[in-house]
The first five atom37 places (N, CA, C, CB, O) and aatype in JSON, in Angstrom:
{
  "aatype": [20, 20, 20, 20, 20, 20, 20, 20, 20, 20, 20, 20, 20, 20, 20, 20, 20, 20, 20, 20, 20, 20, 20, 20, 20, 20, 20, 20, 20, 20, 20, 20, 20, 20, 20, 20, 20, 20, 20, 20, 20, 20, 20, 20, 20, 20, 20, 20, 20, 20, 20, 20, 20, 20, 20, 20, 20, 20, 20, 20, 20, 20, 20, 20, 20, 20, 20, 20, 20, 20, 20, 20, 20, 20, 20, 20, 20, 20, 20, 20, 20],
  "atom_mask": [
    [1, 1, 1, 1, 1],
    [1, 1, 1, 1, 1],
    [1, 1, 1, 1, 1],
    [1, 1, 1, 1, 1],
    [1, 1, 1, 1, 1],
    [1, 1, 1, 1, 1],
    [1, 1, 1, 1, 1],
    [1, 1, 1, 1, 1],
    [1, 1, 1, 1, 1],
    [1, 1, 1, 1, 1],
    [1, 1, 1, 1, 1],
    [1, 1, 1, 1, 1],
    [1, 1, 1, 1, 1],
    [1, 1, 1, 1, 1],
    [1, 1, 1, 1, 1],
    [1, 1, 1, 1, 1],
    [1, 1, 1, 1, 1],
    [1, 1, 1, 1, 1],
    [1, 1, 1, 1, 1],
    [1, 1, 1, 1, 1],
    [1, 1, 1, 1, 1],
    [1, 1, 1, 1, 1],
    [1, 1, 1, 1, 1],
    [1, 1, 1, 1, 1],
    [1, 1, 1, 1, 1],
    [1, 1, 1, 1, 1],
    [1, 1, 1, 1, 1],
    [1, 1, 1, 1, 1],
    [1, 1, 1, 1, 1],
    [1, 1, 1, 1, 1],
    [1, 1, 1, 1, 1],
    [1, 1, 1, 1, 1],
    [1, 1, 1, 1, 1],
    [1, 1, 1, 1, 1],
    [1, 1, 1, 1, 1],
    [1, 1, 1, 1, 1],
    [1, 1, 1, 1, 1],
    [1, 1, 1, 1, 1],
    [1, 1, 1, 1, 1],
    [1, 1, 1, 1, 1],
    [1, 1, 1, 1, 1],
    [1, 1, 1, 1, 1],
    [1, 1, 1, 1, 1],
    [1, 1, 1, 1, 1],
    [1, 1, 1, 1, 1],
    [1, 1, 1, 1, 1],
    [1, 1, 1, 1, 1],
    [1, 1, 1, 1, 1],
    [1, 1, 1, 1, 1],
    [1, 1, 1, 1, 1],
    [1, 1, 1, 1, 1],
    [1, 1, 1, 1, 1],
    [1, 1, 1, 1, 1],
    [1, 1, 1, 1, 1],
    [1, 1, 1, 1, 1],
    [1, 1, 1, 1, 1],
    [1, 1, 1, 1, 1],
    [1, 1, 1, 1, 1],
    [1, 1, 1, 1, 1],
    [1, 1, 1, 1, 1],
    [1, 1, 1, 1, 1],
    [1, 1, 1, 1, 1],
    [1, 1, 1, 1, 1],
    [1, 1, 1, 1, 1],
    [1, 1, 1, 1, 1],
    [1, 1, 1, 1, 1],
    [1, 1, 1, 1, 1],
    [1, 1, 1, 1, 1],
    [1, 1, 1, 1, 1],
    [1, 1, 1, 1, 1],
    [1, 1, 1, 1, 1],
    [1, 1, 1, 1, 1],
    [1, 1, 1, 1, 1],
    [1, 1, 1, 1, 1],
    [1, 1, 1, 1, 1],
    [1, 1, 1, 1, 1],
    [1, 1, 1, 1, 1],
    [1, 1, 1, 1, 1],
    [1, 1, 1, 1, 1],
    [1, 1, 1, 1, 1],
    [1, 1, 1, 1, 1]
  ],
  "atom_positions": [
    [[20.58, -7.82, 23.3], [19.77, -8.37, 22.15], [20.6, -8.3, 20.75], [18.36, -7.5, 22.02], [20.72, -7.19, 20.24]],
    [[21.1, -9.26, 20.21], [21.35, -9.06, 18.68], [20.51, -8.65, 17.69], [21.69, -10.06, 18.18], [19.33, -8.75, 18.03]],
    [[20.68, -8.24, 16.61], [19.8, -8.09, 15.52], [19.35, -9.07, 14.82], [20.24, -7.4, 14.74], [18.31, -9.08, 14.16]],
    [[20.34, -10.16, 14.99], [20.24, -11.46, 13.98], [18.79, -12.3, 15.09], [22.31, -12.66, 13.85], [18.07, -13.19, 14.64]],
    [[18.67, -11.81, 16.35], [17.94, -12.53, 17.08], [16.36, -11.85, 16.96], [18.61, -12.58, 18.5], [15.25, -12.37, 17.08]],
    [[16.84, -10.28, 16.65], [15.21, -9.72, 16.16], [14.73, -10.39, 14.93], [15.13, -8.01, 15.75], [13.55, -10.72, 14.8]],
    [[15.67, -10.59, 14.0], [15.28, -11.11, 12.9], [14.51, -12.22, 12.85], [16.18, -11.29, 12.28], [13.52, -12.24, 12.12]],
    [[14.83, -13.19, 13.54], [13.99, -14.44, 13.82], [12.92, -14.41, 14.23], [14.4, -15.19, 14.55], [12.33, -15.48, 14.11]],
    [[12.32, -13.53, 14.75], [11.02, -13.13, 15.31], [10.08, -12.64, 14.13], [11.22, -11.97, 16.41], [10.37, -11.88, 13.21]],
    [[8.91, -13.26, 14.39], [7.96, -13.0, 13.61], [7.12, -11.77, 14.19], [7.21, -14.22, 13.4], [6.9, -11.79, 15.41]],
    [[6.63, -10.7, 13.42], [5.93, -9.48, 13.93], [4.57, -9.5, 13.9], [6.28, -8.37, 13.26], [4.03, -9.51, 12.8]],
    [[3.85, -9.52, 14.98], [2.38, -9.38, 14.53], [1.81, -8.15, 15.39], [1.46, -10.85, 14.82], [2.27, -7.66, 16.42]],
    [[0.87, -7.85, 14.78], [-0.01, -6.65, 15.06], [-1.0, -6.88, 16.21], [-0.83, -6.27, 13.79], [-2.02, -7.42, 15.79]],
    [[-1.01, -6.7, 17.19], [-1.81, -7.04, 18.37], [-3.26, -6.64, 18.04], [-1.27, -6.31, 19.7], [-4.19, -7.32, 18.46]],
    [[-3.46, -5.62, 17.35], [-5.2, -5.31, 16.78], [-5.55, -6.39, 16.05], [-5.53, -3.93, 15.69], [-6.45, -7.12, 16.47]],
    [[-4.98, -6.62, 15.0], [-5.73, -7.47, 13.87], [-5.15, -8.96, 14.04], [-5.42, -6.84, 12.2], [-5.69, -9.86, 13.39]],
    [[-4.31, -9.18, 14.69], [-3.54, -10.59, 14.83], [-2.98, -11.14, 13.59], [-4.46, -11.69, 15.36], [-3.02, -12.32, 13.25]],
    [[-2.42, -10.11, 12.92], [-1.97, -10.43, 11.37], [-0.43, -10.45, 11.53], [-2.5, -9.16, 10.12], [0.18, -9.8, 12.38]],
    [[0.08, -11.22, 10.68], [1.82, -11.45, 10.66], [2.03, -10.44, 9.84], [2.57, -12.95, 10.03], [1.44, -10.37, 8.76]],
    [[2.91, -9.5, 10.25], [3.44, -8.56, 9.32], [4.87, -8.79, 8.73], [3.41, -7.31, 9.96], [5.32, -8.04, 7.86]],
    [[5.64, -9.98, 9.29], [6.75, -10.26, 8.39], [7.82, -10.45, 9.61], [7.1, -8.97, 7.15], [7.54, -10.96, 10.69]],
    [[9.23, -9.91, 9.18], [10.15, -10.02, 9.88], [10.88, -8.88, 10.02], [10.76, -10.93, 9.55], [10.69, -7.96, 9.22]],
    [[11.77, -8.77, 10.98], [12.65, -7.63, 10.92], [13.7, -7.45, 9.79], [13.32, -7.62, 12.1], [14.52, -8.36, 9.69]],
    [[13.76, -6.6, 9.09], [14.85, -6.47, 7.73], [15.99, -5.84, 8.29], [14.31, -5.46, 6.34], [17.14, -6.21, 8.06]],
    [[15.55, -4.53, 9.33], [16.69, -3.62, 9.56], [16.18, -2.85, 10.78], [17.06, -2.64, 8.25], [14.97, -2.75, 10.99]],
    [[16.96, -2.38, 11.47], [16.89, -1.51, 12.53], [17.28, -0.13, 12.49], [17.51, -2.0, 13.41], [18.28, 0.04, 11.79]],
    [[16.83, 0.92, 13.01], [17.07, 2.31, 12.78], [17.55, 2.87, 14.25], [15.68, 3.07, 12.15], [16.78, 3.12, 15.18]],
    [[18.87, 2.99, 14.28], [19.63, 3.39, 15.39], [20.03, 4.86, 15.46], [20.77, 2.6, 15.42], [20.84, 5.22, 14.61]],
    [[19.64, 5.68, 16.23], [20.0, 7.18, 16.44], [21.75, 6.97, 17.09], [18.66, 8.06, 17.79], [22.12, 6.47, 18.15]],
    [[22.52, 7.53, 16.04], [23.91, 7.47, 16.28], [24.25, 8.21, 17.47], [24.66, 7.95, 15.16], [25.21, 7.82, 18.14]],
    [[23.59, 9.24, 17.82], [24.02, 9.98, 18.92], [23.88, 9.61, 20.1], [23.59, 10.98, 18.94], [24.73, 9.88, 20.94]],
    [[22.53, 8.76, 20.44], [22.26, 8.28, 21.69], [22.6, 6.86, 21.84], [20.93, 8.5, 22.01], [22.78, 6.37, 22.95]],
    [[22.71, 6.18, 20.77], [22.88, 4.68, 20.57], [21.56, 3.78, 20.83], [24.01, 4.18, 21.56], [21.69, 2.57, 21.03]],
    [[20.13, 4.49, 20.81], [18.85, 3.59, 21.04], [18.57, 3.58, 19.91], [17.67, 3.97, 21.92], [18.97, 4.38, 19.06]],
    [[17.63, 2.37, 19.7], [16.95, 1.9, 18.78], [15.61, 2.89, 18.57], [16.7, 0.45, 19.13], [14.86, 3.09, 19.52]],
    [[15.43, 3.36, 17.53], [14.47, 4.22, 17.35], [13.23, 3.42, 16.44], [15.14, 5.52, 16.67], [12.09, 3.74, 16.79]],
    [[13.28, 2.71, 15.64], [12.48, 1.79, 14.98], [12.92, 0.65, 14.22], [11.8, 2.4, 14.25], [14.08, 0.47, 13.84]],
    [[11.97, -0.08, 14.03], [12.27, -1.68, 13.13], [11.85, -1.35, 11.78], [11.24, -3.22, 13.68], [10.86, -0.64, 11.58]],
    [[12.66, -1.89, 10.71], [12.09, -1.94, 9.56], [11.73, -3.57, 9.07], [13.04, -1.17, 8.63], [12.54, -4.49, 9.01]],
    [[10.41, -3.62, 8.79], [9.91, -4.77, 8.46], [9.88, -5.09, 6.86], [8.65, -4.79, 9.07], [9.5, -4.33, 5.96]],
    [[10.28, -6.18, 6.78], [10.45, -6.63, 5.26], [11.95, -6.18, 4.89], [9.24, -5.82, 4.16], [12.8, -5.85, 5.72]],
    [[12.17, -6.23, 3.28], [12.99, -5.73, 2.97], [14.21, -6.62, 3.01], [12.94, -4.73, 3.55], [15.34, -6.15, 3.18]],
    [[13.98, -7.86, 2.86], [15.03, -9.03, 3.22], [16.09, -8.74, 2.23], [14.44, -10.68, 3.06], [16.07, -7.96, 1.27]],
    [[17.14, -9.64, 2.71], [18.21, -9.21, 1.78], [18.5, -10.43, 0.8], [19.58, -8.76, 2.62], [19.55, -10.42, 0.16]],
    [[17.61, -11.45, 0.66], [17.44, -12.53, -0.27], [16.81, -11.8, -1.62], [16.43, -13.75, 0.4], [15.98, -10.9, -1.75]],
    [[17.52, -12.53, -2.53], [17.3, -11.84, -4.18], [15.75, -12.03, -4.59], [18.36, -12.78, -5.54], [15.25, -13.16, -4.57]],
    [[15.11, -11.06, -4.9], [13.96, -10.82, -5.09], [13.58, -10.41, -6.62], [13.67, -9.92, -4.15], [14.13, -9.41, -7.07]],
    [[12.63, -11.17, -7.49], [12.45, -10.53, -8.67], [11.53, -9.47, -8.74], [12.14, -11.37, -9.54], [10.79, -9.29, -7.77]],
    [[11.46, -8.8, -9.65], [10.32, -7.75, -10.19], [9.03, -7.78, -9.55], [10.0, -7.96, -11.64], [8.55, -6.83, -8.94]],
    [[8.38, -9.13, -9.76], [7.14, -9.55, -9.47], [6.83, -9.97, -8.11], [6.85, -10.49, -10.27], [5.71, -9.99, -7.61]],
    [[7.99, -10.32, -7.54], [8.0, -10.86, -6.06], [8.63, -9.63, -5.25], [8.98, -12.36, -5.86], [9.36, -9.94, -4.32]],
    [[8.47, -8.59, -5.43], [9.09, -7.68, -4.33], [8.6, -7.26, -3.35], [9.46, -6.72, -4.63], [7.56, -6.61, -3.29]],
    [[9.33, -7.59, -2.43], [8.67, -7.64, -0.9], [8.88, -6.17, -0.63], [9.5, -8.74, 0.39], [9.96, -5.6, -0.79]],
    [[7.5, -5.46, -0.11], [7.66, -4.12, 0.21], [8.05, -3.88, 1.82], [6.32, -3.39, -0.2], [7.96, -4.85, 2.58]],
    [[8.41, -2.81, 2.23], [9.1, -2.66, 3.6], [8.34, -1.33, 4.14], [10.92, -2.47, 3.48], [7.89, -0.53, 3.32]],
    [[8.21, -1.12, 5.51], [7.68, -0.34, 6.03], [8.15, -0.18, 7.6], [6.47, -0.61, 5.74], [8.56, -1.2, 8.15]],
    [[8.11, 0.98, 8.3], [8.84, 1.39, 9.51], [8.08, 1.41, 10.69], [9.4, 2.64, 9.37], [7.08, 2.13, 10.64]],
    [[8.32, 0.75, 11.83], [7.46, 0.64, 12.97], [8.22, 1.38, 13.86], [7.1, -0.76, 13.46], [9.39, 1.03, 14.0]],
    [[7.78, 2.37, 14.52], [8.55, 3.25, 15.49], [8.75, 2.42, 16.57], [7.85, 4.56, 15.93], [7.83, 1.62, 16.69]],
    [[9.8, 2.3, 17.57], [10.08, 1.5, 18.49], [9.01, 1.71, 19.59], [11.45, 1.69, 18.88], [8.79, 0.85, 20.44]],
    [[8.34, 2.93, 19.52], [7.4, 3.2, 20.95], [6.34, 2.25, 20.33], [6.74, 5.07, 21.4], [5.9, 1.6, 21.28]],
    [[5.86, 1.95, 19.43], [4.87, 0.95, 19.13], [5.0, -0.26, 19.56], [4.71, 0.81, 17.96], [4.03, -1.0, 19.76]],
    [[6.19, -0.59, 19.75], [6.59, -2.28, 20.24], [6.05, -2.41, 21.52], [8.33, -2.72, 20.38], [6.47, -1.73, 22.46]],
    [[5.07, -3.3, 21.66], [4.66, -3.68, 23.19], [5.39, -4.86, 23.61], [3.08, -4.02, 23.4], [5.87, -4.69, 24.73]],
    [[5.6, -5.77, 23.19], [6.38, -6.68, 24.16], [7.12, -7.41, 22.94], [5.36, -7.78, 25.32], [6.56, -7.52, 21.85]],
    [[8.39, -7.89, 23.17], [9.2, -8.69, 22.66], [9.58, -10.16, 23.2], [10.14, -7.98, 22.57], [10.54, -10.43, 23.93]],
    [[8.67, -10.99, 22.71], [8.78, -12.45, 23.24], [10.18, -13.5, 23.0], [7.56, -13.17, 22.56], [11.37, -13.23, 22.84]],
    [[9.51, -14.65, 23.04], [10.88, -15.5, 22.77], [10.85, -15.86, 21.11], [10.91, -17.12, 23.81], [11.87, -16.33, 20.62]],
    [[9.92, -15.68, 20.46], [9.4, -15.9, 18.89], [8.61, -15.1, 18.3], [8.72, -17.01, 18.66], [8.26, -15.33, 17.14]],
    [[8.13, -13.88, 19.07], [7.23, -12.98, 18.54], [7.39, -11.54, 19.07], [5.91, -13.48, 18.77], [7.48, -11.37, 20.29]],
    [[7.42, -10.49, 18.2], [7.39, -9.22, 18.67], [6.05, -8.54, 18.17], [8.65, -8.5, 18.22], [5.71, -8.27, 17.02]],
    [[5.34, -8.32, 19.47], [3.86, -7.72, 19.41], [4.1, -6.15, 19.09], [2.94, -7.95, 20.98], [4.93, -5.46, 19.67]],
    [[3.24, -5.73, 18.09], [3.41, -4.33, 17.63], [1.77, -3.67, 17.94], [3.95, -4.3, 15.79], [0.74, -4.35, 17.93]],
    [[1.85, -2.47, 18.17], [0.38, -1.71, 18.35], [0.33, -0.77, 17.19], [0.19, -0.79, 19.86], [0.76, 0.38, 17.26]],
    [[-0.23, -1.31, 16.11], [-0.76, -0.62, 15.11], [-2.0, -0.43, 14.46], [-0.23, -0.85, 14.44], [-2.39, -1.22, 13.6]],
    [[-2.6, 0.48, 14.8], [-4.26, 0.4, 14.7], [-4.01, 0.8, 12.92], [-5.44, 1.87, 15.99], [-3.15, 1.5, 12.39]],
    [[-5.16, 0.02, 12.32], [-5.32, 0.02, 11.16], [-6.9, 0.0, 11.22], [-4.53, -1.04, 10.45], [-7.64, -0.81, 11.77]],
    [[-7.26, 1.43, 10.32], [-8.74, 1.51, 10.51], [-9.47, 0.62, 9.32], [-9.23, 3.14, 10.47], [-8.97, 0.36, 8.22]],
    [[-10.7, 0.25, 9.78], [-11.46, -0.81, 8.89], [-11.92, 0.07, 7.42], [-13.01, -1.47, 9.86], [-12.51, 1.14, 7.25]],
    [[-11.33, -0.95, 6.47], [-11.92, -0.25, 4.95], [-13.2, -0.09, 4.92], [-11.68, -1.05, 3.64], [-13.92, -0.96, 5.4]],
    [[-13.74, 1.06, 4.36], [-15.2, 1.3, 4.12], [-15.37, 1.14, 2.74], [-15.72, 2.68, 4.57], [-16.48, 1.28, 2.24]]
  ]
}
C-alpha cells in the first residue's frame, strides 16, 4: 500500500466513533523498514496562524483495521469530569 492511499482514508477512533482526521505522514523505522506510527493532521496545505491544524501520533500497534475508506484506531479517551 502506498502512503498516498493511506492519506485518502479517514481515521476514526473506534471507542468514540469520532473522526480524527487524515494521515499526514508515517514514521518508518529505517533499520527494519516497518511502519511504526502514523501522524494524524499536519497537512501540507497552507495554514494561517488561527487555522493551524494540530498533529498527533498514533502507534501502529493501535491500528485495528485498515478498510477501503477508513482506518479504525483503538485510542482510549477517559471521560472528562
